[in-house]
Amino acid sequence: MKKNKASTSRRSEIQNIYQCYSSGRNTLAASALLRFLHMEQMEAAANQETAEGLIDRYEIEETARENRSMTFEGFYRYMESKDCSVFDQIHTSVYQDMDQPLCHYFISSSHNTYLTGDQLVGKSTLDAYVSALRRGCRCLEIDCWDGPSAEPIVYHGHTLTSKILFKDVITTVEQHAFEVSPYPVILSLENHCTPTQQDVMAQYLTSILGEKLLATSLDLTNQPGQLPSPNKAAVVAESLSNLVVYTKSVKFHSFSHAREHQQYYENTSLGEKKAHKLVKTSAPDFVQHNTVFITRIYPAASRTLSSNYNPQGFWNVGSQMVALNFQSLGLPMDLNNGRFQDNGGCGYILKPLFLRTNQWGFNPNSYRHNLKPAHLLLKVISGSNLPVPRSGKALDPFVRVEIHSVHSDSCRRHTDTVRHNSLSPRWDSAMNFTISVPDLSLIRFTVRDQTGLTSEFIGQYTIPFISMKKGESDMDCVPIHKDASFRGR
């Protein structure tokens, strides 16, 4: 208990708020707490019952509870709780319209899901599929090759990555597909198998998944140029083709060719380099294409260490399945995790209206957008108990706030550096941003350690702009007011 009080006593900024509303008294009356909810938290719907509910939830001193008031320790617990999170708790459940066409959603997607390391000698595991599914991933990639004893195998072909059985992958998917989300799982089958082993694949899909095939969309990509030997026919077995539901991957020629020849159930699969070029030169056409067809983007073959590209540019044109290497930490996965924590973490995010209809003529590369802009005013106040490096040296921390959005909105600002303070750095730094496309924007808070002319990463938190609550909140490493967890690496 003493340790807890010592911990709270370091948060002078929270004490100042408490003292302001308690008017110097030892406890905060329910009426004063309600005033705080209205004035600071911007919770206009809060009433006396709301305030008393918070007292019941966070106050442990019996006398204070009986008097319908809150001690500082209770207030501190509230300030570090989910009720005080910067992330709108309504968004922790599915709240969006889930009855629209599949092409109207951003879909959490994984590249070479089976790998836990690099693309050349990395290990292939079933746990990688479990991990991706538990993180809300809804599009899994399965690279299928002929294996011994007529058993199809999964690995990164023509490399030294280890091999796992196709039937074990499908069994794992069946067991874990709907643990965290009830919405469809898309199996992106990169098919390198001969017709004989494709028949085996089809048998496993039907016998193992059974009725769950109704909630499992198969995205079939045939790779005739990469079959194990040249004398094997580059065909798709009828037994496997008949299982393909909704989406089949086809070669992209041009947007005009797609409009004339591509079927609604066919999707476009693009490498990042070609996709980047299309975003740069034909963004409005790309947006229009993605209002009707599904586009899957995947990392370049040159990313042998399983690095990732920045997914934001592809979301800006409405690409639905922006596949990343889930095993690799860094900015791209931070953005992906931030984007898909919205809508209950179900792996599907309804795209903004201007990306679901071609009537808007939206161009993410333009500097003027016919949308209502938003103004973000925030104050980075303080931090608490930042992780200390193994050397034991105290940090020189600062906070960088980044806007990831269309080009005209993307920017970053930072606080001053606080010297030699890992325990309770105080910044009190106000920032003001104008965001012209708020529905696409992600806000990323990073804590960094100033080390001479450079800085080192300490932790981060990324949140969709539309999921941010107004008011006081606490984010562990970087309070702007409301509690959220940081990833450290």
XYZ file of C-alpha atoms in Angstrom:
489
model
C 0.000 0.000 0.000
C 2.856 2.367 0.806
C 4.373 1.539 -2.546
C 1.106 2.456 -4.282
C 0.917 5.817 -2.495
C 4.550 6.535 -3.336
C 3.759 5.763 -6.939
C 0.745 8.061 -7.060
C 2.565 10.862 -5.251
C 4.946 11.216 -8.210
C 2.087 12.123 -10.538
C 1.835 15.770 -9.531
C -0.072 16.590 -12.712
C -2.897 14.271 -11.643
C -2.756 15.663 -8.106
C -3.189 19.161 -9.516
C -6.338 18.109 -11.374
C -7.688 16.395 -8.275
C -7.013 19.377 -6.017
C -8.595 21.746 -8.529
C -11.903 19.895 -8.477
C -11.860 18.866 -4.807
C -11.288 22.536 -3.834
C -8.601 21.518 -1.365
C -10.752 18.949 0.451
C -9.497 15.460 1.309
C -12.032 13.762 -0.950
C -13.729 14.481 -4.251
C -17.511 14.600 -3.941
C -19.636 12.898 -6.599
C -20.905 16.302 -7.739
C -17.311 17.528 -8.195
C -16.388 14.352 -10.050
C -19.363 14.942 -12.340
C -18.140 18.476 -12.992
C -14.739 17.005 -13.934
C -16.430 14.575 -16.347
C -18.276 17.441 -18.031
C -15.478 20.030 -18.102
C -12.367 17.910 -18.734
C -13.599 14.611 -20.167
C -16.203 16.243 -22.423
C -18.687 13.528 -21.405
C -21.863 15.543 -21.876
C -24.116 12.544 -21.200
C -22.572 11.860 -17.776
C -24.896 12.337 -14.781
C -24.872 11.798 -11.020
C -25.370 8.073 -11.537
C -22.307 7.980 -13.808
C -20.138 9.651 -11.165
C -21.360 7.386 -8.368
C -20.757 4.367 -10.585
C -17.114 5.388 -10.958
C -16.826 5.769 -7.185
C -18.203 2.262 -6.694
C -15.787 0.904 -9.286
C -12.514 2.573 -8.245
C -12.806 3.721 -4.638
C -11.753 1.085 -2.067
C -11.879 3.200 1.116
C -15.183 2.310 2.750
C -15.872 5.674 4.401
C -15.387 7.547 1.137
C -17.683 5.118 -0.699
C -20.395 5.555 1.913
C -20.112 9.337 1.584
C -20.294 9.042 -2.252
C -16.879 10.602 -2.666
C -13.478 9.616 -4.035
C -10.023 9.780 -2.454
C -6.989 10.690 -4.524
C -5.981 7.022 -4.708
C -9.409 6.160 -6.136
C -9.170 9.044 -8.598
C -5.717 7.853 -9.631
C -7.037 4.340 -10.265
C -9.781 5.833 -12.409
C -7.278 7.934 -14.375
C -5.293 4.769 -15.247
C -8.375 2.687 -16.098
C -10.078 1.808 -19.390
C -12.852 4.222 -18.415
C -10.237 6.936 -18.858
C -8.655 5.498 -21.997
C -7.886 7.733 -24.963
C -9.386 4.921 -27.051
C -13.162 5.287 -27.253
C -14.522 2.209 -25.465
C -17.481 2.061 -27.866
C -14.923 1.107 -30.510
C -13.765 -1.914 -28.493
C -16.903 -3.679 -29.742
C -18.179 -4.108 -33.290
C -20.190 -0.949 -34.036
C -19.933 -0.581 -37.819
C -22.321 -1.829 -40.509
C -21.168 -5.410 -41.219
C -23.647 -6.186 -44.025
C -21.908 -4.435 -46.913
C -19.960 -6.037 -49.794
C -16.541 -7.405 -48.914
C -14.832 -4.786 -51.100
C -16.148 -2.037 -48.770
C -13.872 -3.082 -45.897
C -10.225 -2.856 -44.952
C -9.276 -6.437 -44.034
C -6.397 -7.335 -41.703
C -4.093 -9.419 -43.923
C -0.903 -11.412 -43.431
C 1.854 -12.247 -45.914
C 3.475 -15.707 -45.837
C 1.674 -16.274 -42.566
C 3.502 -19.532 -41.797
C 6.902 -17.847 -41.329
C 8.285 -16.715 -37.975
C 11.548 -15.296 -39.347
C 13.079 -14.360 -42.677
C 11.989 -15.460 -46.147
C 15.015 -17.636 -46.967
C 15.852 -19.880 -43.996
C 13.087 -18.928 -41.549
C 11.032 -21.447 -39.639
C 7.500 -22.329 -40.752
C 5.162 -23.045 -37.825
C 1.517 -23.632 -37.050
C 1.857 -21.200 -34.140
C 2.347 -18.384 -36.646
C -1.218 -18.976 -37.889
C -2.553 -19.093 -34.330
C -0.766 -15.834 -33.477
C -2.085 -14.034 -36.562
C -5.658 -15.159 -35.938
C -5.508 -14.131 -32.287
C -4.339 -10.682 -33.419
C -7.455 -10.280 -35.528
C -5.976 -11.246 -38.900
C -8.693 -12.291 -41.368
C -6.634 -13.076 -44.489
C -4.035 -15.824 -44.125
C -1.572 -16.869 -46.825
C -0.826 -20.545 -47.485
C 1.869 -21.395 -50.060
C 1.054 -24.928 -51.240
C 3.549 -27.326 -52.862
C 3.675 -31.010 -53.726
C 4.993 -32.997 -50.788
C 6.142 -36.582 -50.233
C 3.630 -39.410 -49.819
C 0.988 -37.376 -51.672
C 0.797 -34.905 -48.780
C 0.755 -31.218 -49.838
C 3.200 -29.090 -47.851
C 3.444 -25.408 -46.947
C 6.685 -23.424 -47.161
C 8.339 -20.603 -49.105
C 9.176 -22.472 -52.309
C 12.741 -22.815 -53.597
C 14.182 -21.648 -50.247
C 15.514 -23.331 -47.110
C 12.499 -22.403 -44.987
C 11.148 -25.375 -43.064
C 8.057 -27.269 -44.226
C 4.742 -28.035 -42.531
C 1.820 -30.140 -43.720
C -1.113 -28.477 -45.470
C -3.575 -30.609 -43.528
C -2.078 -29.404 -40.235
C -2.431 -25.777 -41.329
C -6.101 -26.281 -42.198
C -6.685 -28.105 -38.891
C -5.092 -25.184 -37.025
C -7.257 -22.681 -38.902
C -10.376 -24.711 -38.104
C -9.502 -24.686 -34.398
C -8.663 -20.989 -34.057
C -10.372 -19.132 -36.917
C -13.178 -17.625 -34.856
C -11.647 -17.255 -31.399
C -11.504 -13.445 -31.494
C -13.719 -12.587 -34.470
C -16.885 -14.137 -35.895
C -16.289 -12.670 -39.357
C -15.000 -14.531 -42.442
C -11.445 -15.790 -42.723
C -9.927 -15.559 -46.204
C -7.411 -18.273 -47.066
C -5.085 -16.983 -49.752
C -3.927 -20.212 -51.387
C -0.807 -19.722 -53.504
C -1.169 -22.906 -55.487
C 1.974 -24.614 -56.827
C 0.594 -28.148 -56.590
C -0.135 -30.637 -59.351
C -3.798 -31.595 -59.920
C -3.341 -34.821 -57.964
C -2.280 -33.040 -54.801
C -4.807 -30.287 -55.407
C -7.441 -33.017 -55.082
C -5.906 -33.856 -51.702
C -6.047 -30.181 -50.702
C -9.735 -30.041 -51.658
C -10.454 -33.150 -49.593
C -8.800 -31.628 -46.510
C -10.593 -28.310 -46.957
C -13.992 -29.993 -47.081
C -13.397 -32.699 -44.475
C -11.613 -30.502 -41.888
C -13.436 -27.199 -42.314
C -16.808 -28.757 -43.019
C -19.617 -26.225 -42.615
C -17.060 -23.556 -41.682
C -16.280 -23.297 -45.398
C -19.364 -21.065 -45.520
C -17.451 -18.536 -43.410
C -14.113 -19.143 -45.097
C -13.400 -17.450 -48.408
C -10.731 -19.063 -50.570
C -8.512 -16.726 -52.590
C -6.834 -18.922 -55.184
C -3.677 -17.847 -56.976
C -2.291 -20.337 -59.487
C 1.447 -20.121 -60.163
C 2.118 -22.140 -63.325
C 5.551 -20.644 -63.838
C 6.719 -21.871 -60.458
C 5.568 -25.495 -60.490
C 8.133 -28.005 -59.149
C 9.056 -29.329 -62.598
C 8.290 -28.247 -66.186
C 6.416 -31.426 -67.131
C 3.600 -30.837 -64.607
C 0.485 -29.267 -66.048
C -0.274 -25.646 -65.096
C -3.936 -26.278 -64.359
C -6.267 -25.933 -61.403
C -8.016 -29.121 -60.396
C -11.806 -28.902 -60.653
C -12.166 -30.227 -57.112
C -10.186 -27.258 -55.786
C -11.592 -24.667 -58.171
C -15.143 -25.559 -57.139
C -14.326 -24.583 -53.546
C -13.252 -21.048 -54.402
C -15.782 -18.735 -52.771
C -16.354 -15.101 -53.836
C -12.814 -14.249 -54.854
C -10.273 -15.511 -57.349
C -7.006 -13.754 -58.016
C -6.432 -12.569 -61.587
C -3.548 -10.807 -63.307
C -3.762 -7.017 -63.389
C -3.359 -5.391 -66.807
C -4.829 -1.928 -66.377
C -7.753 -0.255 -64.665
C -9.610 0.098 -67.981
C -9.064 -3.605 -68.717
C -10.411 -4.509 -65.284
C -13.535 -2.383 -65.801
C -14.267 -4.201 -69.066
C -13.244 -7.778 -68.279
C -12.853 -8.422 -64.538
C -15.704 -10.191 -62.749
C -16.952 -8.911 -59.389
C -15.743 -12.084 -57.622
C -12.209 -11.759 -58.997
C -9.554 -9.864 -57.054
C -6.370 -8.105 -58.069
C -3.081 -9.197 -56.507
C -0.232 -6.674 -56.787
C 3.350 -6.517 -55.574
C 4.183 -3.404 -53.592
C 6.394 -1.853 -56.314
C 3.716 -1.972 -58.991
C 1.093 -0.862 -56.497
C 3.252 2.106 -55.408
C 3.579 3.192 -59.030
C -0.187 3.011 -59.520
C -0.785 5.055 -56.340
C 1.631 7.704 -57.602
C 0.386 7.929 -61.190
C -3.270 6.803 -61.118
C -4.625 7.259 -57.587
C -8.213 8.286 -58.583
C -8.475 5.255 -60.895
C -7.120 3.036 -58.112
C -9.767 4.403 -55.729
C -12.531 3.753 -58.270
C -11.219 0.217 -58.933
C -11.335 -0.582 -55.221
C -14.965 0.475 -54.908
C -15.887 -2.605 -56.963
C -12.978 -5.069 -56.787
C -10.797 -6.395 -53.996
C -7.088 -5.618 -54.214
C -4.425 -7.529 -52.298
C -0.994 -5.921 -51.913
C 2.014 -8.024 -50.881
C 5.666 -7.228 -49.992
C 8.373 -7.253 -52.655
C 10.443 -10.420 -53.086
C 13.515 -8.359 -52.218
C 12.319 -8.133 -48.584
C 14.129 -11.346 -47.679
C 14.468 -10.290 -44.027
C 10.663 -10.018 -43.769
C 10.666 -6.233 -43.528
C 7.451 -4.370 -44.374
C 6.336 -1.426 -46.485
C 4.221 1.411 -45.097
C 0.574 0.327 -45.583
C -0.946 3.818 -45.280
C -0.571 4.755 -48.946
C -2.498 1.671 -50.039
C -5.278 2.262 -47.510
C -5.519 5.809 -48.891
C -6.684 4.398 -52.255
C -9.038 1.895 -50.616
C -7.004 -1.300 -51.052
C -8.698 -3.894 -48.878
C -6.058 -6.566 -48.203
C -2.733 -4.870 -47.498
C -0.674 -7.900 -46.491
C 2.226 -7.515 -44.057
C 4.774 -9.784 -42.405
C 3.165 -10.078 -38.983
C 6.362 -11.411 -37.397
C 8.252 -8.126 -37.959
C 8.039 -5.280 -35.440
C 8.229 -1.687 -36.577
C 6.238 1.229 -37.956
C 4.205 -0.701 -40.569
C 2.873 -3.236 -38.045
C 2.320 -0.449 -35.502
C 0.035 1.234 -38.034
C -1.677 -2.048 -38.873
C -2.289 -2.865 -35.205
C -3.565 0.659 -34.623
C -5.911 0.568 -37.614
C -7.436 -2.797 -36.751
C -7.947 -2.284 -33.021
C -11.011 -0.322 -34.147
C -14.430 -1.978 -34.615
C -13.867 -4.446 -31.801
C -10.601 -5.772 -33.249
C -12.679 -8.002 -35.551
C -10.287 -7.593 -38.502
C -12.760 -5.698 -40.699
C -12.950 -1.886 -40.845
C -15.653 -0.242 -42.941
C -13.980 2.073 -45.423
C -15.016 5.748 -45.437
C -17.896 6.585 -47.777
C -15.608 8.419 -50.206
C -13.712 5.138 -50.737
C -16.889 3.069 -51.207
C -18.427 5.059 -54.047
C -16.853 6.664 -57.109
C -19.159 9.671 -56.879
C -16.655 11.576 -54.743
C -13.710 11.454 -57.152
C -11.389 11.218 -54.157
C -7.670 11.703 -54.869
C -5.357 11.114 -51.879
C -2.492 12.821 -53.715
C -4.358 16.123 -53.926
C -3.704 18.935 -51.489
C -7.388 19.889 -51.428
C -10.139 17.504 -50.368
C -13.863 18.172 -50.435
C -14.246 16.822 -46.892
C -14.839 18.389 -43.503
C -11.434 18.864 -41.800
C -10.805 18.172 -38.123
C -8.658 20.068 -35.641
C -6.641 18.080 -33.143
C -5.436 19.969 -30.088
C -3.524 17.907 -27.581
C -1.098 18.394 -24.752
C 1.597 15.868 -23.943
C 1.900 16.303 -20.199
C 4.096 13.657 -18.590
C 5.327 10.088 -18.442
C 5.793 7.546 -15.705
C 8.134 4.584 -15.165
C 9.671 4.492 -18.639
C 11.681 1.310 -19.342
C 15.361 1.773 -18.534
C 18.003 0.244 -20.870
C 20.162 -2.610 -19.638
C 23.013 -0.202 -19.020
C 20.942 1.363 -16.243
C 21.514 4.826 -17.693
C 18.658 7.254 -17.119
C 16.821 8.208 -20.274
C 16.697 11.603 -21.966
C 13.127 11.110 -23.223
C 10.974 13.083 -25.603
C 7.646 12.331 -27.281
C 7.050 12.458 -31.009
C 3.487 12.716 -32.311
C 3.026 11.535 -35.888
C 0.033 11.905 -38.204
C -0.190 9.089 -40.775
C -2.751 9.910 -43.433
C -2.900 11.317 -46.957
C 0.244 13.159 -48.001
C -1.095 16.639 -47.220
C -1.914 15.644 -43.623
C 1.128 13.522 -42.776
C 3.483 15.292 -40.387
C 5.253 14.943 -37.041
C 5.974 17.145 -34.046
C 7.847 16.532 -30.836
C 8.229 17.758 -27.305
C 11.417 19.061 -25.789
C 13.796 16.523 -24.274
C 13.776 15.962 -20.515
C 17.269 15.139 -19.288
C 18.076 12.154 -17.063
C 14.530 11.258 -16.060
C 13.028 7.834 -16.694
C 10.790 7.873 -13.645
C 8.517 10.867 -14.133
C 9.446 13.099 -17.108
C 7.268 16.187 -17.515
C 6.858 17.831 -20.928
C 3.715 20.017 -20.831
C 3.880 20.415 -24.598
C 0.813 21.612 -26.542
C 0.357 20.637 -30.198
C -2.177 21.648 -32.830
C -2.927 19.752 -36.047
C -5.384 20.355 -38.875
C -6.405 17.072 -40.490
C -8.206 17.266 -43.826
C -9.037 13.530 -44.089
C -9.686 12.417 -40.491
C -11.386 9.134 -41.464
C -8.088 7.785 -42.828
C -5.756 9.259 -40.227
C -3.787 7.404 -37.574
C -2.135 9.162 -34.636
C 1.104 7.562 -33.445
C 2.741 8.546 -30.169
C 6.352 7.434 -29.772
C 8.641 7.844 -26.787
C 12.285 8.159 -27.786
C 15.584 8.517 -25.956
C 17.772 11.372 -27.182
C 21.280 9.979 -27.714
C 23.382 12.785 -29.104
C 22.355 13.661 -32.661
C 20.101 10.613 -32.961
C 17.408 8.988 -30.839
C 16.373 5.459 -29.918
C 12.905 3.954 -29.813
C 11.411 3.308 -26.347
C 7.695 2.658 -26.949
C 4.685 3.630 -29.013
C 0.905 3.749 -29.180
C -1.087 4.139 -32.398
C -4.787 4.985 -32.572
C -7.227 5.860 -35.373
C -8.184 9.516 -35.171
C -11.877 8.583 -35.242
C -11.363 6.380 -32.156
C -9.890 9.111 -29.952
C -11.916 10.407 -27.024
C -11.809 13.987 -25.889
C -10.615 14.954 -22.431
C -8.021 13.923 -19.860
C -6.299 10.573 -20.409
C -3.210 8.588 -19.532
C -1.156 6.388 -21.871
C 1.398 4.891 -19.475
C 4.538 6.133 -21.224
C 2.950 9.195 -22.794
C -0.022 10.724 -20.983
C -2.037 13.097 -23.086
C -4.751 12.058 -20.633
C -6.151 8.409 -20.855
C -4.590 4.967 -20.336
C -3.199 2.924 -23.216
C -0.433 0.351 -23.539
C 2.807 0.941 -25.413
C 4.743 -1.568 -27.460
C 8.429 -1.569 -26.669
C 11.215 -3.169 -28.641
